[in-house]
Short mmCIF file of C-alpha atoms and ligand atoms in Angstrom, two decimals:
data_model
loop_
_atom_site.label_atom_id
_atom_site.label_comp_id
_atom_site.label_asym_id
_atom_site.label_seq_id
_atom_site.Cartn_x
_atom_site.Cartn_y
_atom_site.Cartn_z
CA UNK A 1 13.63 -9.61 -16.52
CA UNK A 2 12.86 -9.86 -12.84
CA UNK A 3 14.74 -7.41 -10.63
CA UNK A 4 17.43 -8.75 -8.29
CA UNK A 5 19.36 -7.59 -5.20
CA UNK A 6 21.17 -4.84 -7.13
CA UNK A 7 17.93 -3.25 -8.31
CA UNK A 8 16.46 -3.55 -4.82
CA UNK A 9 19.47 -1.71 -3.39
CA UNK A 10 19.08 0.96 -6.06
CA UNK A 11 15.37 1.25 -5.27
CA UNK A 12 16.17 1.79 -1.59
CA UNK A 13 18.51 4.66 -2.54
CA UNK A 14 15.85 6.06 -4.88
CA UNK A 15 13.24 6.13 -2.08
CA UNK A 16 15.64 7.53 0.51
CA UNK A 17 16.62 10.24 -1.96
CA UNK A 18 13.01 11.38 -2.20
CA UNK A 19 12.25 9.54 -5.45
CA UNK A 20 9.46 7.14 -6.39
CA UNK A 21 9.64 3.37 -6.95
CA UNK A 22 6.91 1.26 -8.54
CA UNK A 23 6.81 -2.15 -6.87
CA UNK A 24 5.04 -5.46 -7.50
CA UNK A 25 2.49 -6.89 -5.09
CA UNK A 26 0.22 -9.93 -5.28
CA UNK A 27 -2.64 -7.65 -6.37
CA UNK A 28 -1.33 -4.89 -8.70
CA UNK A 29 1.82 -2.74 -9.03
CA UNK A 30 2.05 0.08 -6.47
CA UNK A 31 3.46 3.59 -6.89
CA UNK A 32 5.81 3.84 -3.91
CA UNK A 33 7.19 6.70 -1.85
CA UNK A 34 8.36 6.83 1.76
CA UNK A 35 5.20 7.64 3.74
CA UNK A 36 7.06 10.08 6.02
CA UNK A 37 8.39 12.05 3.00
CA UNK A 38 5.65 14.64 2.41
CA UNK A 39 7.18 15.97 -0.80
CA UNK A 40 7.48 12.50 -2.33
CA UNK A 41 3.91 11.65 -1.28
CA UNK A 42 2.74 14.88 -2.92
CA UNK A 43 4.41 13.71 -6.13
CA UNK A 44 2.52 10.41 -5.94
CA UNK A 45 -0.79 12.29 -5.83
CA UNK A 46 0.40 14.66 -8.57
CA UNK A 47 1.63 12.14 -11.14
CA UNK A 48 -1.41 9.91 -10.62
CA UNK A 49 -3.76 12.89 -10.81
CA UNK A 50 -5.35 11.52 -7.66
CA UNK A 51 -7.57 13.77 -5.55
CA UNK A 52 -5.78 14.66 -2.30
CA UNK A 53 -8.82 13.49 -0.33
CA UNK A 54 -8.41 9.87 -1.50
CA UNK A 55 -6.15 8.26 1.15
CA UNK A 56 -3.15 6.04 0.39
CA UNK A 57 -2.35 2.62 1.84
CA UNK A 58 0.96 2.37 3.72
CA UNK A 59 2.84 -0.84 2.96
CA UNK A 60 4.88 -2.48 5.71
CA UNK A 61 7.11 -5.53 6.03
CA UNK A 62 5.23 -6.92 9.04
CA UNK A 63 3.42 -6.29 12.31
CA UNK A 64 6.37 -4.66 14.06
CA UNK A 65 6.56 -1.91 11.45
CA UNK A 66 2.77 -1.57 11.35
CA UNK A 67 2.71 -0.83 15.08
CA UNK A 68 4.93 2.23 14.54
CA UNK A 69 2.31 3.79 12.24
CA UNK A 70 -0.70 3.63 14.54
CA UNK A 71 -1.79 4.77 18.00
CA UNK A 72 -4.24 1.92 18.36
CA UNK A 73 -2.68 -1.42 17.45
CA UNK A 74 -4.88 -3.95 19.20
CA UNK A 75 -5.75 -7.63 19.59
CA UNK A 76 -7.95 -7.59 16.46
CA UNK A 77 -5.11 -6.20 14.40
CA UNK A 78 -2.69 -8.81 15.74
CA UNK A 79 -5.09 -11.65 14.96
CA UNK A 80 -5.72 -10.41 11.42
CA UNK A 81 -2.03 -9.81 10.77
CA UNK A 82 -1.21 -13.33 11.90
CA UNK A 83 -3.98 -14.80 9.74
CA UNK A 84 -3.63 -12.77 6.53
CA UNK A 85 -0.21 -11.05 6.32
CA UNK A 86 1.66 -10.99 4.09
CA UNK A 87 -1.46 -10.79 1.96
CA UNK A 88 -4.29 -8.70 0.50
CA UNK A 89 -5.76 -7.35 3.75
CA UNK A 90 -5.57 -3.63 4.57
CA UNK A 91 -6.37 -2.50 8.11
CA UNK A 92 -7.56 1.00 9.00
CA UNK A 93 -6.37 2.17 12.43
CA UNK A 94 -5.75 5.45 14.27
CA UNK A 95 -2.89 7.34 12.61
CA UNK A 96 0.31 7.93 14.59
CA UNK A 97 1.62 11.50 14.54
CA UNK A 98 4.71 10.38 12.60
CA UNK A 99 2.52 9.60 9.58
CA UNK A 100 1.85 12.83 7.65
CA UNK A 101 -1.83 13.74 7.30
CA UNK A 102 -1.47 13.97 3.51
CA UNK A 103 -1.07 10.16 3.44
CA UNK A 104 -4.58 9.78 4.86
CA UNK A 105 -6.25 12.51 2.85
CA UNK A 106 -6.23 14.64 5.99
CA UNK A 107 -8.01 12.07 8.17
CA UNK A 108 -7.13 10.76 11.64
CA UNK A 109 -6.75 7.16 10.49
CA UNK A 110 -4.18 5.26 8.44
CA UNK A 111 -4.58 2.21 6.20
CA UNK A 112 -1.83 -0.39 6.53
CA UNK A 113 -1.02 -3.61 4.73
CA UNK A 114 1.82 -6.08 4.28
CA UNK A 115 2.00 -7.19 0.63
CA UNK A 116 2.83 -10.78 -0.33
CA UNK A 117 5.67 -10.28 -2.79
CA UNK A 118 9.25 -11.23 -1.85
CA UNK A 119 10.85 -8.40 -3.85
CA UNK A 120 8.68 -5.74 -2.24
CA UNK A 121 8.98 -7.21 1.25
CA UNK A 122 12.77 -7.08 0.84
CA UNK A 123 12.53 -3.48 -0.37
CA UNK A 124 10.40 -2.31 2.58
CA UNK A 125 12.52 -4.24 5.06
CA UNK A 126 15.66 -2.53 3.74
CA UNK A 127 14.04 0.91 3.69
CA UNK A 128 13.04 0.23 7.28
CA UNK A 129 9.81 2.22 7.27
CA UNK A 130 6.35 2.40 5.70
CA UNK A 131 5.97 3.03 1.97
CA UNK A 132 2.77 4.37 0.39
CA UNK A 133 1.59 2.44 -2.65
CA UNK A 134 -1.56 3.31 -4.59
CA UNK A 135 -1.91 1.48 -7.88
CA UNK A 136 0.78 2.62 -10.35
CA UNK A 137 -1.57 4.12 -12.93
CA UNK A 138 -2.97 7.55 -13.66
CA UNK A 139 -6.39 8.05 -12.05
CA UNK A 140 -9.13 6.47 -14.11
CA UNK A 141 -6.77 4.10 -15.95
CA UNK A 142 -6.54 0.34 -15.47
CA UNK A 143 -4.37 -0.85 -12.56
CA UNK A 144 -1.08 -2.30 -13.87
CA UNK A 145 -0.20 -5.95 -13.45
CA UNK A 146 3.27 -5.86 -15.06
CA UNK A 147 6.37 -3.66 -14.95
CA UNK A 148 6.03 -2.92 -18.69
CA UNK A 149 2.50 -1.65 -18.09
CA UNK A 150 3.82 0.78 -15.42
CA UNK A 151 6.61 1.99 -17.74
CA UNK A 152 4.07 2.66 -20.50
CA UNK A 153 1.88 4.60 -18.08
CA UNK A 154 4.66 6.81 -16.67
CA UNK A 155 7.10 7.14 -19.57
CA UNK A 156 8.21 10.71 -18.75
CA UNK A 157 8.70 10.10 -15.05
CA UNK A 158 10.78 6.98 -15.76
CA UNK A 159 12.83 8.82 -18.40
CA UNK A 160 13.55 11.72 -16.04
CA UNK A 161 14.65 9.33 -13.29
CA UNK A 162 11.94 10.44 -10.88
CA UNK A 163 10.38 6.97 -11.02
CA UNK A 164 12.14 3.62 -10.96
CA UNK A 165 10.20 0.43 -11.73
CA UNK A 166 11.02 -2.84 -9.98
CA UNK A 167 10.10 -5.85 -12.07
CA UNK A 168 8.55 -8.68 -10.08
CA UNK A 169 6.77 -10.42 -12.95
CA UNK A 170 3.02 -10.52 -13.55
CA UNK A 171 0.56 -9.98 -10.67
CA UNK A 172 -2.61 -11.94 -10.17
CA UNK A 173 -4.75 -9.55 -12.20
CA UNK A 174 -7.20 -6.97 -11.05
CA UNK A 175 -8.43 -7.81 -7.57
CA UNK A 176 -7.57 -5.26 -4.88
CA UNK A 177 -6.90 -5.73 -1.18
CA UNK A 178 -9.83 -5.92 1.21
CA UNK A 179 -9.96 -2.82 3.44
CA UNK A 180 -11.23 -3.41 6.98
CA UNK A 181 -11.70 -0.68 9.58
CA UNK A 182 -10.72 -1.52 13.15
CA UNK A 183 -11.56 1.93 14.54
CA UNK A 184 -14.85 3.14 16.02
CA UNK A 185 -16.49 0.02 17.37
CA UNK A 186 -17.21 -3.15 15.42
CA UNK A 187 -14.85 -4.14 12.61
CA UNK A 188 -16.24 -3.17 9.22
CA UNK A 189 -15.21 -3.97 5.66
CA UNK A 190 -14.90 -0.61 3.85
CA UNK A 191 -13.86 -2.07 0.50
CA UNK A 192 -14.50 -5.63 -0.61
CA UNK A 193 -11.55 -7.50 -2.07
CA UNK A 194 -9.77 -10.82 -2.18
CA UNK A 195 -10.55 -11.69 1.46
CA UNK A 196 -14.23 -11.91 2.39
CA UNK A 197 -15.93 -10.39 5.45
CA UNK A 198 -16.86 -13.90 6.61
CA UNK A 199 -13.19 -14.98 6.60
CA UNK A 200 -12.31 -11.95 8.73
CA UNK A 201 -15.25 -12.66 11.05
CA UNK A 202 -14.08 -16.26 11.47
CA UNK A 203 -10.63 -15.10 12.61
CA UNK A 204 -11.98 -12.44 14.99
CA UNK A 205 -14.81 -14.57 16.32
CA UNK A 206 -17.27 -11.73 15.89
CA UNK A 207 -19.61 -10.24 13.33
CA UNK A 208 -18.06 -8.11 10.56
CA UNK A 209 -20.32 -5.89 8.49
CA UNK A 210 -19.64 -4.70 4.97
CA UNK A 211 -20.09 -1.17 3.72
CA UNK A 212 -20.66 -0.77 -0.03
CA UNK A 213 -19.03 1.77 -2.33
CA UNK A 214 -15.41 2.42 -3.36
CA UNK A 215 -13.90 5.65 -4.53
CA UNK A 216 -10.42 4.30 -5.28
CA UNK A 217 -8.51 5.84 -8.18
P1 LIG B 1 -5.85 2.07 -3.72
O1 LIG B 1 -6.56 3.05 -4.62
O2 LIG B 1 -5.91 0.67 -4.18
O3 LIG B 1 -4.49 2.53 -3.33
O4 LIG B 1 -6.63 1.99 -2.35
C1 LIG B 1 -6.81 3.05 -1.53
C2 LIG B 1 -8.17 2.87 -0.93
O5 LIG B 1 -8.02 2.37 0.40
C3 LIG B 1 -8.89 4.18 -0.78
O6 LIG B 1 -9.55 4.54 -1.96
C4 LIG B 1 -9.85 3.84 0.35
O7 LIG B 1 -10.94 3.13 -0.19
C5 LIG B 1 -9.03 2.92 1.22
N1 LIG B 1 -8.35 3.64 2.30
C6 LIG B 1 -7.07 4.04 2.35
N2 LIG B 1 -6.81 4.70 3.48
C7 LIG B 1 -7.95 4.72 4.17
C8 LIG B 1 -8.32 5.28 5.44
N3 LIG B 1 -7.45 5.92 6.21
N4 LIG B 1 -9.60 5.12 5.82
C9 LIG B 1 -10.48 4.47 5.05
N5 LIG B 1 -10.18 3.91 3.85
C10 LIG B 1 -8.94 4.04 3.41
MG1 LIG B 2 -6.20 2.39 -7.63
#
């Protein structure tokens, strides 16, 4: 059954208490922790078995929250947010000091996106700050597109109460968000996804190149 307001309120308490919450998005289910909570973010890496050098995407409820996570919000970012958020576009920008380095695999940038799922938008809005959300599967396993799939994957963590799973129904299977870098000169697609480089170029009115290769886990 799809989660309602009571589960969302419980999920907010779970995150604020340092716990993890799996949440639905329009792409796949994410494994959520408050981005500012270093210990909780460490647990996300640990239970996924994800290398600490593979950066996490921070999920926000909109542009206002996104601005708090970066030193370099700019006109490009505003245009793309207006055109594609909520939706499967992740923007890489300079990381604000309030975002722990562990979130970005130690790097100076941060990846930010606003997911298009009402349950998750409500959750992030109520939490009031950015929430990391790599796919809710152990590294090397298939990304989950249902709450049951997440529960199967993380049975122990759910049983112990460390992880709560919000049920938002089935996701549109498989396809991940497009990752575009807006740092260091011309915009560049770092990971292809639902939104094409040409669509991004059309919104920005300039050329957008695409770099191949993806090391996501
Ligand atoms: P996922 O595994 O779907 O959570 O996606 C995370 C992916 O987003 C990473 O594997 C990178 O490809 C990309 N990503 C996240 N943060 C950054 C960043 N700061 N700079 C560049 N790419 C990033
Ligand atoms: Mg993944």
